[in-house]
Short mmCIF file of C-alpha atoms in Angstrom, two decimals:
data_model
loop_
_atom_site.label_atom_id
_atom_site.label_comp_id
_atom_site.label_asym_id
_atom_site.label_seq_id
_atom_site.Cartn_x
_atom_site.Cartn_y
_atom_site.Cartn_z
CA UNK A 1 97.80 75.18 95.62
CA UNK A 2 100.03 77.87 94.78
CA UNK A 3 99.23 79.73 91.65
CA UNK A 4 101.83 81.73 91.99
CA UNK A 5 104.83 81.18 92.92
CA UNK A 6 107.67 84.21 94.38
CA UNK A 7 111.18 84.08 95.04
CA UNK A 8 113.05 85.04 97.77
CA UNK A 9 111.14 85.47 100.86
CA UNK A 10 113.47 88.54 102.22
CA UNK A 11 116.39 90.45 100.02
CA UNK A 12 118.73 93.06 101.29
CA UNK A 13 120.60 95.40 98.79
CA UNK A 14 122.70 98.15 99.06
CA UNK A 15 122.01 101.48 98.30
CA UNK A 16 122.56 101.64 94.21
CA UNK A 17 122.65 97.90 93.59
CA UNK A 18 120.10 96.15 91.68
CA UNK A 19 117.25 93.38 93.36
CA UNK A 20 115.48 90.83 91.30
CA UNK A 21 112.48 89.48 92.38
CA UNK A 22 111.19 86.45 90.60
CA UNK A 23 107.59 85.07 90.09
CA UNK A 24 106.26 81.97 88.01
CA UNK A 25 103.34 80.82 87.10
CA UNK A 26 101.09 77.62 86.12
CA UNK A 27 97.73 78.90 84.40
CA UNK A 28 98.74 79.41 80.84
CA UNK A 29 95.09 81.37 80.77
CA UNK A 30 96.82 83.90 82.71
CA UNK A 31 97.88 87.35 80.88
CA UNK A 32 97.83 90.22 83.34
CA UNK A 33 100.69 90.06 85.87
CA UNK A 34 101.03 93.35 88.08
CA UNK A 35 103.56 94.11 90.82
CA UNK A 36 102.05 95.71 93.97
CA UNK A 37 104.34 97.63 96.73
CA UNK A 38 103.54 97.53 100.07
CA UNK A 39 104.57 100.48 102.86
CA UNK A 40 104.24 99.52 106.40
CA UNK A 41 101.01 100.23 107.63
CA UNK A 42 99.87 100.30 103.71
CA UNK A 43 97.83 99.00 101.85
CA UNK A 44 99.67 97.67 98.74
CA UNK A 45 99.70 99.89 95.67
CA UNK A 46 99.85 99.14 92.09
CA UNK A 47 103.41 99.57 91.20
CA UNK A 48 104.13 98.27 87.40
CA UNK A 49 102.10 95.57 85.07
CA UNK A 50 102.64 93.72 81.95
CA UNK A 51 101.00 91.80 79.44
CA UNK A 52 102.09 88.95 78.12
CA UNK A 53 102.63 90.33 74.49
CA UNK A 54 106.02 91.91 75.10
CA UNK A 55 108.62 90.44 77.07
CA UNK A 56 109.65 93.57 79.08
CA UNK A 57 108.38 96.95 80.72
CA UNK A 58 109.76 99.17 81.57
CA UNK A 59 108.76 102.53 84.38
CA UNK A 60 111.67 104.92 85.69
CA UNK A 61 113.69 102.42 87.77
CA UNK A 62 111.60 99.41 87.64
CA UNK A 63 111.36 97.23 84.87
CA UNK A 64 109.40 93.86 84.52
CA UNK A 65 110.85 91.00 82.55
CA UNK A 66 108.41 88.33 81.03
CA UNK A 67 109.33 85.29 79.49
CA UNK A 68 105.91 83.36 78.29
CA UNK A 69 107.64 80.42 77.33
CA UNK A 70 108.99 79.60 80.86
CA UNK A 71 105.98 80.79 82.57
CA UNK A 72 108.11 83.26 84.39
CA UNK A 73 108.46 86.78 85.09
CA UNK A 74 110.32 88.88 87.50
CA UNK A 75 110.77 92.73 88.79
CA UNK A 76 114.45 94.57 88.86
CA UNK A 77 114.58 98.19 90.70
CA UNK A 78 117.73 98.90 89.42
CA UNK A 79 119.69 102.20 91.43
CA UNK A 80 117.98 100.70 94.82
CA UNK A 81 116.95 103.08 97.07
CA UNK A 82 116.17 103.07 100.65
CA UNK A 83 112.91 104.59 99.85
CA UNK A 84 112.20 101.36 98.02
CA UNK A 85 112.31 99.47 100.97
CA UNK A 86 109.20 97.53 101.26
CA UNK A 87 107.03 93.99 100.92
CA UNK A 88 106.55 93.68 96.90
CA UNK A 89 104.04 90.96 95.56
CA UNK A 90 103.55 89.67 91.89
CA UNK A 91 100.33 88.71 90.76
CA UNK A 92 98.39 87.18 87.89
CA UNK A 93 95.05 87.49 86.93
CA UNK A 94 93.09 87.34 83.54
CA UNK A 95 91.94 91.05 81.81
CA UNK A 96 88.71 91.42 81.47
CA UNK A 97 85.32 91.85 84.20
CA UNK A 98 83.38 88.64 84.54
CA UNK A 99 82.55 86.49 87.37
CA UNK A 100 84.96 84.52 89.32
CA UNK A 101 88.37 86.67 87.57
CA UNK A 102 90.51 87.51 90.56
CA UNK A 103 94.47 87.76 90.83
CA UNK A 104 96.37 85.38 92.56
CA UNK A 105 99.33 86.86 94.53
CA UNK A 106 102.46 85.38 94.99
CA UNK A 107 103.54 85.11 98.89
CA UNK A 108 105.96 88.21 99.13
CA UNK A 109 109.36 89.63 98.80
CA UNK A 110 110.56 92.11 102.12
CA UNK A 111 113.37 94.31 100.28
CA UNK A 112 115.07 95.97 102.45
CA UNK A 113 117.73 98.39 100.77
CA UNK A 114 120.59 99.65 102.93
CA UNK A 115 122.58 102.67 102.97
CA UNK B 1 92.43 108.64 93.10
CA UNK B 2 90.21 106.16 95.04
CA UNK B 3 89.69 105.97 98.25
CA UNK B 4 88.95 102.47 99.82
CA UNK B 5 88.39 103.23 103.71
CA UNK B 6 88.59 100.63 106.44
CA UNK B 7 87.08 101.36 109.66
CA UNK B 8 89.57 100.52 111.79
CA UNK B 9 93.21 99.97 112.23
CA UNK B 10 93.45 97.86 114.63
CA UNK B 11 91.05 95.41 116.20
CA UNK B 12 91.51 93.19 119.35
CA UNK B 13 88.36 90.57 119.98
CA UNK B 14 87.75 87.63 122.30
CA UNK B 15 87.61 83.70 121.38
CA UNK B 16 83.87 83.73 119.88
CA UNK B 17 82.95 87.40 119.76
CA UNK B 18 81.34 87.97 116.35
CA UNK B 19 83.28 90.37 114.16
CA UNK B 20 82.81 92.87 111.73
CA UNK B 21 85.55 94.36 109.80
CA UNK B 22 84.13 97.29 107.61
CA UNK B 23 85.20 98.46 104.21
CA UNK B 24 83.83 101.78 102.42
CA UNK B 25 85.15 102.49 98.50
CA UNK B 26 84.22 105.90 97.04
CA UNK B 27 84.52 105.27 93.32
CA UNK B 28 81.37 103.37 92.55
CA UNK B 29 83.58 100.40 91.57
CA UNK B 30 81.31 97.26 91.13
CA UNK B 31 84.13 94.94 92.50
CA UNK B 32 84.91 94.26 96.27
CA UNK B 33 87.52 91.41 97.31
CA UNK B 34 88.52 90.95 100.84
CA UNK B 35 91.89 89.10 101.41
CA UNK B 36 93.70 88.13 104.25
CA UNK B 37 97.82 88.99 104.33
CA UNK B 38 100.09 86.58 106.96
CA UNK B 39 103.78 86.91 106.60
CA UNK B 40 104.49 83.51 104.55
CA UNK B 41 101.52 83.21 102.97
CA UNK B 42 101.02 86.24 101.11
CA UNK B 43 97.42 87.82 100.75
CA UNK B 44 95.16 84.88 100.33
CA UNK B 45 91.42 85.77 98.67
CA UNK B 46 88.49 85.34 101.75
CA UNK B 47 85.43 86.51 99.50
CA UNK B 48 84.78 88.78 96.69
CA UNK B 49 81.63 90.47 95.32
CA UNK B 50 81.06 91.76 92.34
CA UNK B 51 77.66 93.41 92.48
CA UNK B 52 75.16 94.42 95.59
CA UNK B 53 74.21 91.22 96.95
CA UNK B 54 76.68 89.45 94.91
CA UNK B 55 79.40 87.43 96.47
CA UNK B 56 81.57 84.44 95.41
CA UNK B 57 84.02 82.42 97.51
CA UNK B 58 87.77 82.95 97.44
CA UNK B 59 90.45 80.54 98.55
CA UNK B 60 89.79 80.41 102.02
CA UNK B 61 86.44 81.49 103.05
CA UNK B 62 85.70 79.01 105.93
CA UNK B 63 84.49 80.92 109.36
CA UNK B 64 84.19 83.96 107.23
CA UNK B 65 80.91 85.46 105.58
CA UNK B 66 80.19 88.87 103.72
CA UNK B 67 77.27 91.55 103.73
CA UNK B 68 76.88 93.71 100.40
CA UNK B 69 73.92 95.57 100.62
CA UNK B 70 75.16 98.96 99.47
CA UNK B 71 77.41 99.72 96.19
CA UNK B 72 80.14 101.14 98.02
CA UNK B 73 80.19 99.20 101.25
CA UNK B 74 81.46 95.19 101.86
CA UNK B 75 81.76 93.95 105.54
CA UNK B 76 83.40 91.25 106.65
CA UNK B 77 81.71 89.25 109.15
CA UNK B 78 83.68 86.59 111.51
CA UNK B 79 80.61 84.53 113.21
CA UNK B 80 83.13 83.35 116.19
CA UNK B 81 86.32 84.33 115.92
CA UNK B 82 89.24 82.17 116.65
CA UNK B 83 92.86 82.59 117.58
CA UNK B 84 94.00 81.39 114.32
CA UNK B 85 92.10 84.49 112.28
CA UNK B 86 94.56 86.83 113.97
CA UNK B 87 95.79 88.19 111.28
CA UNK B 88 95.93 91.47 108.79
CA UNK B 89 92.69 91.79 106.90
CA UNK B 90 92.81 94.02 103.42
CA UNK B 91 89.58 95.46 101.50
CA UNK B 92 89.82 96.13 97.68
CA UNK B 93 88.00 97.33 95.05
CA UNK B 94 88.44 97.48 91.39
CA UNK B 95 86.52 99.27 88.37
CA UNK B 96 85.02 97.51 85.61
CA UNK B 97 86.40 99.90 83.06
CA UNK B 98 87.94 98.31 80.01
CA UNK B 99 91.29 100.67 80.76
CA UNK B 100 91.05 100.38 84.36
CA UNK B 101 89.68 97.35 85.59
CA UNK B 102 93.03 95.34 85.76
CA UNK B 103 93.71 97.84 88.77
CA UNK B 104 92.98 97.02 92.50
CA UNK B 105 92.67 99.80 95.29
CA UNK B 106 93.47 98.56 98.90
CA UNK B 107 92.35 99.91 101.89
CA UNK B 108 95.62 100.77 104.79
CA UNK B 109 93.86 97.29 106.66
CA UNK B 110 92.32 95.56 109.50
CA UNK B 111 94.99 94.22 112.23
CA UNK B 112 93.02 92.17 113.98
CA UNK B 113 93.96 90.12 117.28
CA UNK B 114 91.79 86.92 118.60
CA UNK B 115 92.86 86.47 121.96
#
């Protein structure tokens, strides 16, 4: 089963538009949810997280919005770039180091930005 | 930063060779995780360790098994690989820091082919 769950599969966005990627969630236990970017032939790399005490975060062009209520949350890179081209995944995951925590990734969003 | 160091790039193995995919972290980070990434499907959890000689099942551990007999080292062990564990293996690792632990570092990856 699908802890998390990521919408869409592929986006393409011109150059200075804005792409949404949505995530949702189940596990109300959850309060940790981190976007990774992925370069091809990368490893993905922590991008932004949030916490489930405010409802948005914000880092240079990428902000996450969280709404607890609907168990949702989602990533806008506003001013795309091509450079931002890549595979983005939202996770979720519980803070704190104990046995059995892991984070649960959603299945993937290929963003392709074009010129 | 960390460095999490996989020892190859790309693999290609025959129906029932035994496999070992290799994964090396230099930051002394107690946590290991190896996943497996398919386009789809996202990066699914295989096994995760979080001490030496520690592991713990992920989500899909079946024809897998791990070896953690060093701090900084986690292998990956397939005991007869099939065609349908073709796929792109990651390595992680992750601090148990109270400010950092919420992070995971990924190795670039294993592609490996069954044929």
């Amino acid at each position: 089963q699908q802890q998390v769950k990521q919408s869409p599969q592929s986006l393409i966005v011109q150059k200075g538009g804005i792409s949404i990627i949505n995530c949702a969630y189940e596990n109300t236990a959850f309060d940790y949810f981190p976007w990774y970017q992925q370069f091809p032939g990368k490893g993905p790399a922590l991008l932004i997280a949030i916490r489930p005490d405010v409802s948005e975060k914000k880092e240079g062009r990428f902000t996450i919005s969280f709404n607890k209520s609907a168990k949702q949350f989602s990533l806008h890179i506003m001013d795309s770039q091509p450079g931002d081209s890549a595979t983005y995944f939202c996770a979720a995951s519980m803070v704190g180091d104990f046995p059995g925590n892991q984070f649960y990734f959603g299945t993937g969003t290929s963003l392709t930005v074009i010129p | 930063d960390v460095k999490v160091t996989q020892s190859s790039r790309y693999l290609v193995k025959r129906t029932g060779e035994k496999v070992f995919l290799e994964c090396v972290q230099d930051m002394d980070h107690e946590n290991m995780f190896w996943y497996r990434q398919d386009p789809g499907l996202g990066l699914r959890l295989i096994y995760f360790s979080y001490d030496v000689k520690m592991k713990e099942k992920g989500d899909i551990p079946e024809g897998y098994s791990v070896s953690r007999e060093k701090k900084e080292r986690f292998s990956l062990i397939l005991e007869s690989a099939s065609t349908n564990q073709t796929s792109m293996y990651l390595c992680a690792s992750r601090s148990t820091e109270p400010t950092t632990n919420e992070k995971l570092f990924f190795g670039s990856g294993t592609q490996l082919s069954v044929l």
